[in-house]
């Protein structure tokens, strides 16, 4: 008998993003491990609990909250800070799995969107497996990403015909605001990095809280839409305490 873990993509906010494959996996899980991200993210914990209540047929599962270690903002580089943080997460999770999951039981991680995109769960699990302190097998169930939710909400394809798509973060865009790409999807942007981009010939398709009842959408030429997006972002952040937004910057097709 070996412990089994499911890493389950749950979609980006709409419970109907959850796939049938994910529902089957949810129903096999005995213990869900949840990283506690503090009070302002309680909506996200609630959405996860709603998904379980909605799709799991029995009530023989439980949630175990795992305290998320704080990332050290004083680390010499962003990368070193993240590496240390992943190791700490692996240590804490190893302990939680050993203590809370029987050897013949199944654990679950509910990952926002899809685990392949800007999420540390798979790295942390790979670290745990390398450490070899607790033995387990694991399987990944894909989910709808916020990028797909954005494209669907705006009814657009992400690429120009036969062209590439560049997916990046607000931090990267701020550091290099003129990447050599015609279609750039930006995630994890706390500070409105689109303001640093030269708006000539650029259209923005922006979405916040995609798939939820708080969803906000704006699209238009960057030089016109930027101020409106800024206003909506700060209003929404003040009203809800948190914001998650994603956008596509698109250069006019020539
Ligand atoms: C840590 S990343 C996780 C991405 C996730 N794994 C995915 O597949 O979408 C979080 C970022 O995803 C984007 N995001 C996630 N859910 C979103 C939503 N419902 N609406 C808009 N952006 C979202 C935001 O850019 C946010 O900063």
Coordinates of C-alpha atoms and ligand atoms in Angstrom, one line a residue:
X1 CA 0.0 0.0 0.0
X2 CA 1.3 3.4 -0.9
X3 CA -0.2 6.8 -0.2
X4 CA -1.6 8.5 -3.3
X5 CA -1.9 12.2 -4.0
X6 CA -4.0 13.9 -6.6
X7 CA -3.1 17.3 -7.8
X8 CA -6.4 18.6 -9.2
X9 CA -6.8 21.7 -11.4
X10 CA -10.2 23.2 -10.3
X11 CA -10.5 25.9 -12.9
X12 CA -10.2 29.7 -12.4
X13 CA -13.3 30.6 -10.4
X14 CA -16.4 29.1 -12.0
X15 CA -17.3 25.7 -10.3
X16 CA -18.5 24.6 -13.7
X17 CA -14.9 24.7 -15.0
X18 CA -14.3 21.5 -13.0
X19 CA -13.9 18.6 -15.4
X20 CA -15.5 15.1 -15.1
X21 CA -12.0 13.7 -14.6
X22 CA -11.5 16.1 -11.7
X23 CA -14.9 15.1 -10.2
X24 CA -13.8 11.4 -10.3
X25 CA -10.5 12.3 -8.6
X26 CA -12.3 14.5 -6.0
X27 CA -14.4 11.5 -5.0
X28 CA -11.4 9.4 -4.3
X29 CA -9.8 11.9 -1.9
X30 CA -9.8 11.3 1.9
X31 CA -7.9 14.4 2.9
X32 CA -7.5 17.7 1.1
X33 CA -4.4 19.7 2.1
X34 CA -5.0 23.4 1.9
X35 CA -2.3 26.0 2.2
X36 CA -3.6 28.8 4.4
X37 CA -2.9 32.1 2.6
X38 CA -4.4 34.5 5.2
X39 CA -7.7 36.2 5.7
X40 CA -7.9 38.2 2.5
X41 CA -8.0 35.0 0.5
X42 CA -10.9 33.4 2.4
X43 CA -13.1 33.7 -0.8
X44 CA -10.7 31.3 -2.5
X45 CA -10.9 28.8 0.3
X46 CA -14.6 29.1 0.2
X47 CA -14.7 28.4 -3.6
X48 CA -12.7 25.2 -3.0
X49 CA -15.0 24.1 -0.2
X50 CA -18.1 24.8 -2.4
X51 CA -16.5 22.6 -5.2
X52 CA -16.1 19.7 -2.8
X53 CA -19.6 20.1 -1.4
X54 CA -21.1 20.3 -4.9
X55 CA -19.3 17.3 -6.5
X56 CA -18.3 14.9 -3.8
X57 CA -21.0 12.3 -3.2
X58 CA -20.2 11.1 0.4
X59 CA -19.0 13.3 3.2
X60 CA -16.1 11.0 4.1
X61 CA -13.4 13.6 3.3
X62 CA -11.8 16.3 5.4
X63 CA -9.7 19.4 5.0
X64 CA -6.4 19.9 6.7
X65 CA -5.1 23.4 6.7
X66 CA -1.3 23.7 6.4
X67 CA 0.3 27.0 7.5
X68 CA 2.0 28.5 4.5
X69 CA 5.5 29.8 5.4
X70 CA 6.0 33.4 4.6
X71 CA 8.4 34.1 1.7
X72 CA 11.4 36.1 2.8
X73 CA 11.2 39.5 1.1
X74 CA 14.8 40.2 2.1
X75 CA 16.2 37.2 0.2
X76 CA 19.2 38.2 -2.0
X77 CA 17.2 37.4 -5.2
X78 CA 13.6 36.6 -5.9
X79 CA 14.7 33.2 -7.1
X80 CA 16.6 32.3 -3.8
X81 CA 13.6 33.5 -1.8
X82 CA 11.3 31.2 -3.8
X83 CA 13.7 28.2 -3.6
X84 CA 13.9 28.5 0.2
X85 CA 10.2 28.9 0.4
X86 CA 9.5 25.8 -1.7
X87 CA 11.8 23.7 0.6
X88 CA 10.0 25.0 3.7
X89 CA 6.7 24.2 2.1
X90 CA 7.9 20.7 1.2
X91 CA 9.0 20.1 4.9
X92 CA 5.7 21.3 6.3
X93 CA 3.7 19.3 3.8
X94 CA 5.7 16.1 4.4
X95 CA 4.9 16.4 8.1
X96 CA 1.2 17.0 7.4
X97 CA 1.0 14.0 5.1
X98 CA 2.8 11.7 7.5
X99 CA 0.6 12.8 10.4
X100 CA -2.8 13.1 8.6
X101 CA -2.8 10.6 5.7
X102 CA -3.0 6.9 6.4
X103 CA -0.7 4.7 4.2
X104 CA -3.7 3.4 2.3
X105 CA -5.3 6.8 1.9
X106 CA -5.5 9.4 -0.9
X107 CA -4.7 13.0 -0.5
X108 CA -5.7 15.9 -2.7
X109 CA -4.4 19.3 -3.6
X110 CA -7.0 21.6 -5.2
X111 CA -5.0 23.9 -7.5
X112 CA -6.4 27.1 -8.9
X113 CA -6.7 27.0 -12.7
X114 CA -4.3 24.4 -13.9
X115 CA -1.2 23.1 -12.0
X116 CA 1.1 23.8 -15.0
X117 CA 0.8 27.5 -14.8
X118 CA 2.5 29.7 -12.2
X119 CA 1.7 27.3 -9.3
X120 CA 4.3 25.8 -7.0
X121 CA 2.4 22.6 -6.0
X122 CA 4.1 20.4 -8.6
X123 CA 7.6 21.7 -7.6
X124 CA 6.9 21.2 -4.0
X125 CA 5.6 17.7 -4.6
X126 CA 8.7 16.8 -6.7
X127 CA 10.9 18.1 -3.9
X128 CA 9.0 15.9 -1.4
X129 CA 9.6 12.9 -3.6
X130 CA 13.3 13.6 -3.9
X131 CA 13.6 13.9 -0.1
X132 CA 12.1 10.4 0.1
X133 CA 10.9 11.0 3.7
X134 CA 7.3 10.0 2.9
X135 CA 6.6 7.6 0.1
X136 CA 3.7 8.3 -2.3
X137 CA 2.6 8.2 -5.9
X138 CA 0.8 11.1 -7.5
X139 CA -1.3 12.0 -10.5
X140 CA -2.1 15.4 -12.1
X141 CA -5.6 16.3 -13.3
X142 CA -5.6 19.3 -15.7
X143 CA -7.9 22.3 -15.2
X144 CA -9.2 25.3 -17.1
X145 CA -6.6 28.1 -16.7
X146 CA -7.4 31.8 -16.1
X147 CA -5.8 32.3 -19.5
X148 CA -8.5 30.2 -21.2
X149 CA -11.2 31.9 -19.1
X150 CA -9.9 35.3 -20.2
X151 CA -9.9 34.3 -23.9
X152 CA -13.4 32.8 -23.7
X153 CA -14.8 35.8 -21.8
X154 CA -13.5 38.1 -24.5
X155 CA -14.4 35.6 -27.3
X156 CA -10.9 35.8 -28.8
X157 CA -8.2 33.5 -29.9
X158 CA -4.9 34.2 -28.2
X159 CA -2.6 34.0 -31.2
X160 CA -2.5 35.7 -34.6
X161 CA -2.8 33.2 -37.4
X162 CA 0.0 30.7 -36.9
X163 CA 1.7 33.0 -34.5
X164 CA 3.3 32.5 -31.0
X165 CA 1.9 33.5 -27.6
X166 CA 4.1 34.8 -24.8
X167 CA 2.9 34.2 -21.3
X168 CA 4.6 36.2 -18.6
X169 CA 4.2 37.9 -15.2
X170 CA 3.7 41.6 -14.3
X171 CA 7.2 41.6 -12.7
X172 CA 8.8 40.5 -15.9
X173 CA 6.9 42.9 -18.0
X174 CA 7.8 45.8 -15.7
X175 CA 11.5 44.9 -15.9
X176 CA 11.3 44.6 -19.8
X177 CA 8.3 46.6 -21.0
X178 CA 9.0 46.0 -24.7
X179 CA 9.2 42.2 -25.2
X180 CA 9.5 41.2 -28.8
X181 CA 6.1 39.5 -29.0
X182 CA 2.8 40.3 -30.7
X183 CA 0.6 38.6 -28.1
X184 CA 1.5 38.7 -24.5
X185 CA -0.6 37.3 -21.7
X186 CA 0.3 38.8 -18.3
X187 CA -0.5 37.2 -15.0
X188 CA 0.5 37.9 -11.4
X189 CA 0.5 41.7 -11.9
X190 CA 0.0 43.4 -8.7
X191 CA 1.1 46.8 -9.9
X192 CA -0.3 47.5 -13.3
X193 CA 2.8 46.8 -15.4
X194 CA 0.8 47.6 -18.6
X195 CA 1.3 51.3 -17.7
X196 CA 5.0 50.9 -18.6
X197 CA 4.2 49.6 -22.1
X198 CA 4.4 51.8 -25.2
X199 CA 0.7 51.8 -26.2
X200 CA 1.2 52.4 -29.9
X201 CA -0.8 49.8 -31.9
X202 CA -1.6 47.8 -28.7
X203 CA -5.0 46.5 -27.7
X204 CA -5.6 45.2 -24.2
X205 CA -8.1 42.5 -23.2
X206 CA -8.3 42.6 -19.4
X207 CA -10.3 40.4 -17.0
X208 CA -10.6 40.3 -13.2
X209 CA -12.3 37.6 -11.1
X210 CA -12.9 35.7 -14.3
X211 CA -15.6 33.0 -14.0
X212 CA -17.0 34.4 -10.7
X213 CA -19.9 36.6 -10.0
X214 CA -17.5 39.5 -9.5
X215 CA -16.1 39.2 -13.1
X216 CA -14.9 42.5 -14.7
X217 CA -13.9 42.8 -18.3
X218 CA -12.4 45.7 -20.3
X219 CA -11.0 45.8 -23.8
X220 CA -9.8 48.5 -26.1
X221 CA -6.8 50.4 -27.3
X222 CA -4.3 50.4 -24.4
X223 CA -3.9 54.2 -24.4
X224 CA -7.7 54.5 -23.8
X225 CA -8.4 51.5 -21.6
X226 CA -5.4 51.8 -19.2
X227 CA -7.0 54.5 -17.0
X228 CA -10.3 52.7 -16.8
X229 CA -8.6 49.5 -15.8
X230 CA -6.6 51.3 -13.1
X231 CA -9.8 52.8 -11.7
X232 CA -11.6 49.4 -11.7
X233 CA -8.7 47.7 -10.1
X234 CA -8.4 50.0 -7.2
X235 CA -12.1 50.1 -6.6
X236 CA -12.4 46.4 -6.7
X237 CA -9.4 45.9 -4.5
X238 CA -10.9 48.2 -1.9
X239 CA -14.3 46.5 -2.1
X240 CA -13.2 42.9 -2.0
X241 CA -9.9 43.1 -0.3
X242 CA -8.1 41.1 -3.1
X243 CA -8.0 41.0 -6.8
X244 CA -6.9 38.5 -9.5
X245 CA -6.6 39.8 -13.0
X246 CA -5.1 38.7 -16.2
X247 CA -4.8 40.4 -19.6
X248 CA -3.7 40.0 -23.2
X249 CA -1.6 42.8 -24.8
X250 CA -2.0 42.4 -28.5
X251 CA -0.1 44.3 -31.2
X252 CA -2.1 45.1 -34.4
X253 CA -1.7 42.3 -36.9
X254 CA 0.2 43.4 -40.0
Ligands
LIG1 C1 -0.5 32.0 -8.9 S1 -1.2 32.3 -10.5 C2 -2.1 30.8 -10.7 C3 -2.6 30.6 -12.1 C4 -3.4 29.4 -12.2 N1 -2.7 28.2 -12.0 C5 -4.1 29.3 -13.6 O1 -4.0 28.2 -14.2 O2 -4.7 30.3 -14.0 C6 -2.4 33.5 -10.1 C7 -2.7 34.5 -11.2 O3 -3.5 33.9 -12.1 C8 -4.4 34.8 -12.7 N2 -5.8 34.4 -12.3 C9 -6.2 33.3 -11.7 N3 -7.5 33.2 -11.6 C10 -8.0 34.3 -12.2 C11 -9.3 34.8 -12.4 N4 -10.4 34.1 -12.0 N5 -9.4 36.0 -13.0 C12 -8.4 36.7 -13.5 N6 -7.1 36.3 -13.3 C13 -6.9 35.1 -12.6 C14 -4.0 36.2 -12.1 O4 -3.1 36.8 -13.0 C15 -3.3 35.7 -10.8 O5 -2.4 36.7 -10.4

